[in-house]
Coordinates of C-alpha atoms and ligand atoms in Angstrom, one line a residue:
X164 CA 108.3 29.6 42.2
X165 CA 109.9 26.4 43.3
X166 CA 112.5 24.8 41.2
X167 CA 110.7 21.9 39.7
X168 CA 112.8 19.5 37.7
X169 CA 110.1 17.3 36.2
X170 CA 108.4 19.9 34.1
X171 CA 110.0 19.5 30.7
X172 CA 107.0 20.9 28.8
X173 CA 107.6 24.5 29.5
X174 CA 108.2 26.6 26.4
X175 CA 111.7 27.9 25.8
X176 CA 112.1 31.3 27.4
X177 CA 114.7 32.9 29.4
X178 CA 113.0 33.5 32.7
X179 CA 116.2 33.4 34.7
X180 CA 117.6 36.6 36.0
X181 CA 121.0 35.4 35.1
X182 CA 120.3 35.3 31.4
X183 CA 120.9 31.6 30.8
X184 CA 118.3 29.2 29.4
X185 CA 118.3 25.6 28.3
X186 CA 115.9 24.3 25.7
X187 CA 113.4 21.7 27.1
X188 CA 113.9 19.5 24.0
X189 CA 117.1 17.6 24.7
X190 CA 117.5 16.9 21.0
X191 CA 117.6 20.6 20.2
X192 CA 119.2 21.9 23.4
X193 CA 122.6 23.2 23.8
X194 CA 124.4 22.7 27.1
X195 CA 125.1 25.6 29.5
X196 CA 127.8 27.8 28.2
X197 CA 131.2 27.8 29.8
X198 CA 130.6 31.3 31.1
X199 CA 127.8 30.0 33.3
X200 CA 130.4 28.2 35.5
X201 CA 132.6 31.3 35.7
X202 CA 130.0 34.0 36.1
X203 CA 130.2 35.9 39.4
X204 CA 126.5 36.9 39.1
X205 CA 125.5 33.3 38.8
X206 CA 127.6 32.4 41.8
X207 CA 126.2 35.2 43.9
X208 CA 122.6 34.3 43.0
X209 CA 123.2 30.6 43.8
X210 CA 124.5 31.6 47.2
X211 CA 121.7 34.1 47.9
X212 CA 118.8 32.1 46.6
X213 CA 119.4 28.6 45.2
X214 CA 121.3 27.0 48.1
X215 CA 119.2 28.6 50.8
X216 CA 115.9 27.1 49.4
X217 CA 117.0 23.5 49.0
X218 CA 118.0 20.6 51.2
X219 CA 121.6 19.6 51.9
X220 CA 123.3 16.7 53.6
X221 CA 124.3 17.2 57.2
X222 CA 128.0 17.2 56.7
X223 CA 129.3 16.1 60.1
X224 CA 128.5 12.4 59.9
X225 CA 126.6 10.5 62.6
X226 CA 123.6 12.3 64.1
X227 CA 123.5 13.3 67.8
X228 CA 122.0 10.8 70.1
X229 CA 119.4 11.5 72.8
X230 CA 121.2 13.0 75.8
X231 CA 124.3 13.6 73.6
X232 CA 126.0 16.7 72.6
X233 CA 124.6 19.8 70.9
X234 CA 126.7 20.0 67.7
X235 CA 127.6 23.3 66.1
X236 CA 128.0 23.2 62.3
X237 CA 128.0 25.3 59.3
X238 CA 125.6 24.8 56.4
X239 CA 127.5 25.1 53.1
X240 CA 130.7 26.9 54.4
X241 CA 131.9 29.2 51.6
X242 CA 128.5 29.6 50.1
X243 CA 125.8 30.0 52.9
X244 CA 128.0 29.9 56.0
X245 CA 124.9 29.4 58.0
X246 CA 125.8 28.7 61.7
X247 CA 123.5 26.0 63.1
X248 CA 123.2 23.9 66.1
X249 CA 121.9 20.3 66.0
X250 CA 120.8 18.3 69.0
X251 CA 118.2 15.6 69.8
X252 CA 115.3 16.3 72.1
X253 CA 113.6 13.0 72.9
X254 CA 113.1 11.5 69.5
X255 CA 113.1 14.7 67.6
X256 CA 116.2 16.2 66.0
X257 CA 116.2 20.0 66.5
X258 CA 118.2 22.2 64.3
X259 CA 118.5 25.7 65.6
X260 CA 120.2 28.9 64.6
X261 CA 123.6 29.1 66.4
X262 CA 123.3 32.9 66.3
X263 CA 121.9 34.5 69.5
X264 CA 118.6 36.2 69.0
X265 CA 119.8 39.3 70.9
X266 CA 122.7 40.8 68.9
X267 CA 123.7 37.7 66.9
X268 CA 126.7 36.4 68.8
X269 CA 127.7 32.8 68.0
X270 CA 126.4 30.7 70.8
X271 CA 128.3 27.4 70.7
X272 CA 131.9 26.8 69.3
X273 CA 132.3 23.1 69.8
X274 CA 130.2 20.0 70.6
X275 CA 128.9 20.4 74.1
X276 CA 126.6 18.7 76.5
X277 CA 123.6 20.6 77.9
X278 CA 124.3 21.8 81.3
X279 CA 121.0 22.3 83.0
X280 CA 119.4 21.6 79.6
X281 CA 120.1 25.2 78.5
X282 CA 122.3 27.1 76.1
X283 CA 123.8 30.3 77.5
X284 CA 125.1 33.1 75.2
X285 CA 128.6 34.1 76.1
X286 CA 128.0 37.7 75.2
X287 CA 125.2 39.0 77.5
X288 CA 124.1 35.7 79.1
X289 CA 120.7 35.1 77.3
X290 CA 119.6 31.5 77.9
X291 CA 117.7 29.1 75.6
X292 CA 116.1 25.7 76.1
X293 CA 116.7 22.7 73.9
X294 CA 113.8 23.9 71.6
X295 CA 115.4 27.3 71.2
X296 CA 112.9 29.1 73.5
X297 CA 114.3 32.0 75.3
X298 CA 114.4 31.3 79.0
X299 CA 116.0 34.5 80.3
X300 CA 117.5 37.6 78.9
X301 CA 119.5 40.2 80.7
X302 CA 118.1 43.7 80.3
X303 CA 114.7 42.4 79.2
X304 CA 111.6 41.5 81.3
X305 CA 109.3 38.5 80.5
X306 CA 107.2 37.8 78.7
X307 CA 109.7 37.8 75.8
X308 CA 108.6 38.5 72.3
X309 CA 108.6 35.7 69.8
X310 CA 111.7 36.9 68.1
X311 CA 113.7 36.2 71.3
X312 CA 113.5 32.5 70.5
X313 CA 116.1 30.9 68.2
X314 CA 114.9 30.4 64.6
X315 CA 114.9 26.8 63.4
X316 CA 116.1 25.1 60.2
X317 CA 114.2 22.2 58.7
X318 CA 115.8 18.8 59.4
X319 CA 114.9 15.4 58.0
X320 CA 116.2 11.9 58.5
X321 CA 116.7 9.0 56.1
X322 CA 117.9 6.2 58.2
X323 CA 121.0 7.5 60.0
X324 CA 121.5 10.2 57.3
X325 CA 120.4 13.8 58.0
X326 CA 119.5 16.7 55.7
X327 CA 118.8 20.3 56.5
X328 CA 117.3 23.3 54.7
X329 CA 116.9 26.9 55.6
X330 CA 113.8 27.9 53.5
X331 CA 112.8 24.7 51.7
X332 CA 110.4 24.8 48.8
X333 CA 109.8 21.0 49.1
X334 CA 108.8 18.9 52.0
X335 CA 111.5 16.4 53.0
X336 CA 109.4 13.3 52.6
X337 CA 108.5 14.4 49.1
X338 CA 112.1 15.0 48.3
X339 CA 113.3 11.6 49.3
X340 CA 110.2 9.7 48.1
X341 CA 112.0 8.2 45.1
X342 CA 114.7 6.8 47.4
X343 CA 112.3 5.3 49.8
X344 CA 110.2 3.8 47.0
X345 CA 113.1 2.1 45.2
X346 CA 115.2 1.0 48.2
X347 CA 112.8 0.9 51.2
X348 CA 113.3 -2.9 51.3
X349 CA 116.9 -2.5 52.4
X350 CA 117.8 -2.2 56.1
X351 CA 118.3 1.6 56.3
X352 CA 117.7 1.4 60.1
X353 CA 120.8 -0.8 60.4
X354 CA 123.2 1.6 58.7
X355 CA 126.3 2.6 60.8
X356 CA 128.9 5.1 59.8
X357 CA 132.0 3.4 58.6
X358 CA 134.4 5.8 57.0
X359 CA 134.4 9.5 56.0
X360 CA 136.6 11.3 53.4
X361 CA 137.0 14.9 52.4
X362 CA 138.1 16.0 49.0
X363 CA 138.7 19.5 47.6
X364 CA 139.5 20.6 44.1
X365 CA 139.6 23.6 41.8
X366 CA 136.5 23.5 39.8
X367 CA 132.9 24.8 39.9
X368 CA 130.6 22.6 41.9
X369 CA 128.1 22.3 39.1
X370 CA 130.7 20.7 36.8
X371 CA 131.2 18.0 39.4
X372 CA 127.4 17.4 39.5
X373 CA 127.3 17.4 35.7
X374 CA 129.9 14.6 35.6
X375 CA 128.0 12.6 38.3
X376 CA 124.8 12.7 36.3
X377 CA 125.9 10.7 33.3
X378 CA 127.4 7.2 32.8
X379 CA 128.7 8.0 29.3
X380 CA 132.2 8.7 30.7
X381 CA 132.5 5.4 32.7
X382 CA 134.3 3.3 30.0
X383 CA 136.8 6.1 29.5
X384 CA 137.3 7.5 33.0
X385 CA 136.6 4.5 35.2
X386 CA 138.0 1.3 33.6
X387 CA 137.8 -0.7 36.9
X388 CA 134.2 0.5 37.6
X389 CA 133.3 -0.4 34.0
X390 CA 134.1 -4.0 34.7
X391 CA 131.7 -4.2 37.7
X392 CA 128.7 -2.7 35.9
X393 CA 126.8 -4.0 32.8
X394 CA 126.9 -0.7 31.0
X395 CA 124.5 -1.9 28.3
X396 CA 121.8 -2.0 31.0
X397 CA 122.6 1.5 32.4
X398 CA 119.5 3.5 32.8
X399 CA 118.6 7.1 33.7
X400 CA 115.3 8.1 35.3
X401 CA 114.2 11.6 36.0
X402 CA 112.5 12.3 39.3
X403 CA 110.6 15.4 40.5
X404 CA 113.6 16.7 42.4
X405 CA 116.6 15.0 40.9
X406 CA 117.3 11.7 39.1
X407 CA 118.2 8.1 39.4
X408 CA 120.9 6.2 37.5
X409 CA 121.3 2.5 37.8
X410 CA 122.6 -0.5 36.1
X411 CA 122.8 -4.3 36.5
X412 CA 125.9 -5.9 38.0
X413 CA 128.3 -7.6 35.5
X414 CA 128.3 -11.4 35.8
X415 CA 130.1 -12.6 38.9
X416 CA 129.9 -9.2 40.6
X417 CA 128.0 -8.7 43.9
X418 CA 124.6 -7.1 43.4
X419 CA 121.5 -5.8 45.2
X420 CA 118.8 -8.3 44.7
X421 CA 115.3 -6.6 45.1
X422 CA 112.6 -8.9 46.5
X423 CA 109.6 -10.3 44.7
X424 CA 107.1 -7.6 43.8
X425 CA 109.8 -5.0 43.4
X426 CA 110.0 -3.4 39.9
X427 CA 113.7 -4.5 39.6
X428 CA 113.2 -8.0 41.0
X429 CA 115.6 -10.5 39.5
X430 CA 117.7 -7.8 37.8
X431 CA 120.8 -7.9 40.1
X432 CA 121.4 -4.2 40.5
X433 CA 125.0 -3.0 40.8
X434 CA 124.1 0.3 42.3
X435 CA 121.4 2.9 42.5
X436 CA 122.8 6.4 42.1
X437 CA 120.3 9.0 43.4
X438 CA 120.8 12.7 42.9
X439 CA 118.8 15.2 45.0
X440 CA 118.9 18.7 43.6
X441 CA 121.1 20.6 43.8
X442 CA 124.1 19.2 45.8
X443 CA 123.3 15.7 47.2
X444 CA 124.2 12.2 46.0
X445 CA 122.9 9.1 47.7
X446 CA 124.6 5.9 46.3
X447 CA 123.1 2.6 47.3
X448 CA 125.5 -0.4 47.0
X449 CA 125.3 -4.1 48.1
X450 CA 127.4 -3.1 51.2
X451 CA 125.4 0.0 52.2
X452 CA 125.1 3.6 51.3
X453 CA 127.6 6.3 50.3
X454 CA 126.4 9.8 50.7
X455 CA 128.3 12.6 48.9
X456 CA 127.8 16.1 50.2
X457 CA 128.9 18.6 47.5
X458 CA 129.9 21.8 49.2
X459 CA 130.5 24.8 46.9
X460 CA 133.3 26.7 48.6
X461 CA 133.8 29.3 45.9
X462 CA 133.1 29.8 42.2
X463 CA 136.0 27.5 41.3
X464 CA 136.5 25.7 44.6
X465 CA 134.5 22.6 45.6
X466 CA 134.6 20.3 48.6
X467 CA 133.0 16.9 48.6
X468 CA 132.5 14.9 51.8
X469 CA 132.0 11.2 51.5
X470 CA 130.2 9.2 54.2
X471 CA 130.1 5.4 53.9
X472 CA 127.2 3.8 55.9
X473 CA 127.4 0.1 56.1
X474 CA 124.9 -2.7 56.4
X475 CA 127.0 -5.6 55.2
X476 CA 130.7 -5.1 56.0
X477 CA 131.7 -8.3 54.2
X478 CA 130.9 -6.8 50.8
X479 CA 132.6 -3.5 51.5
X480 CA 135.4 -3.8 48.9
X481 CA 133.3 -5.4 46.2
X482 CA 131.3 -4.4 43.2
X483 CA 130.5 -0.9 41.9
X484 CA 131.1 0.7 45.3
X485 CA 134.3 -1.3 46.0
X486 CA 136.8 1.5 45.5
X487 CA 135.2 4.9 45.9
X488 CA 138.5 6.8 46.4
X489 CA 139.8 5.6 43.1
X490 CA 136.6 6.6 41.3
X491 CA 136.6 10.0 43.0
X492 CA 140.2 10.7 41.9
X493 CA 139.3 9.8 38.4
X494 CA 136.2 12.1 38.5
X495 CA 138.1 15.0 40.0
X496 CA 140.8 14.8 37.4
X497 CA 138.3 14.9 34.5
X498 CA 136.1 17.7 36.1
X499 CA 139.2 19.9 36.5
X500 CA 140.0 19.2 32.8
X501 CA 136.5 20.6 32.0
X502 CA 137.1 23.6 34.2
X503 CA 140.3 24.3 32.2
X504 CA 138.5 23.7 28.8
X505 CA 135.5 26.0 29.5
X506 CA 137.8 28.8 30.2
X507 CA 138.9 28.9 26.6
X508 CA 137.5 31.5 24.2
X509 CA 136.8 29.0 21.4
X510 CA 134.6 26.8 23.5
X511 CA 131.0 28.1 23.8
X512 CA 128.5 25.3 24.6
X513 CA 128.0 21.7 23.6
X514 CA 125.1 19.3 23.1
X515 CA 123.5 16.6 25.2
X516 CA 123.6 12.9 24.2
X517 CA 119.8 12.3 24.3
X518 CA 120.0 8.7 25.6
X519 CA 122.7 9.2 28.1
X520 CA 122.7 12.8 29.3
X521 CA 119.0 13.4 30.2
X522 CA 119.9 13.8 33.9
X523 CA 122.5 16.5 33.1
X524 CA 119.9 18.3 30.9
X525 CA 117.3 18.0 33.7
X526 CA 119.8 19.5 36.2
X527 CA 120.7 22.4 33.9
X528 CA 117.0 23.2 33.3
X529 CA 116.5 23.4 37.1
X530 CA 119.6 25.5 37.5
X531 CA 118.5 28.1 35.0
X532 CA 114.9 28.6 35.8
X533 CA 113.7 31.7 37.7
X534 CA 113.8 32.0 41.4
X535 CA 112.0 34.1 43.9
X536 CA 113.9 35.7 46.7
X537 CA 113.9 33.5 49.8
X538 CA 111.1 34.0 52.4
X539 CA 111.8 36.5 55.0
X540 CA 111.3 35.8 58.6
Ligands
LIG848 S1 124.2 38.6 71.9 FE1 123.6 37.0 73.0 S2 122.9 37.8 74.9 FE2 123.5 39.5 73.6
LIG849 FE1 132.4 9.3 37.3

């Protein structure tokens, strides 16, 4: 069964193999217990099933150009540790397994150009073309069996931003349809990578996501951000595979100004905060787009990589997206406070503020619903 976030009509029942459930009625529901974020079984199941079946941001920044390097990278190091290789073949981005189909040796260690348009395994010399087809194999005679080719991961592009999945349950275009529908009028094809930042802190990855998914904390945790956004206008919308939060800009602050015919025309939007289940944040500001790749490194160890993609450099330091580092420090501090608090024996579980924490509830429902094992090749 795919993890569908939009279905809130399902009766309450514990269908998760981990024993956690969240009531679909937010007014009645209790939040996930503190033990959920500290449960080794939950963490193991997330690594084995959840992460492998969903899309994740390509965490290396700019995508390879045609004729450029083949880039080795790891999908969710610490959780999946999937070795992959990304390259561009004509217009198509190709994402291959970086493990040789013979006995599994890592093929490529560092970005490299294609000599003779092929990849050669350093172990027994097996060669592959840019689509992963086996060209030659020492000790074997052609024709080679299908399993001599390198398996591929799914890869999708949103402007200059890439996402990959091993065994996706959702098509990429379906996944990002809410982003395209709401912000397609912006110049995504003009985005260029401006800055990157890496953060790492001692808390469970899902606590970081929980915090991202509500604006209720903004006045208390982000005083500077609270001045840039008209918090009375802050809205939460649930989408089939995530959610959207947005608010109008405070008077005098820079804003996105959707064109005539757009549902938000004349509303002067401070930012659109898109969440794509389970680990991806796409934040759209007047200056461009900030993508946040949440990388669960361990049960209480999370890395977040920020990429700032610019379409209007003049606005870079203004508005809701004007000081992302400061906001990140404020968020990390409060998330680590929660990590400490849920470790206590007197805290069990809380409640959702129905008008403000719908996206958190939506996320928790998706996290706790049953999962099938990933498809086998
Ligand atoms: S492991 Fe690659 S050729 Fe043997
Ligand atoms: Fe925050």
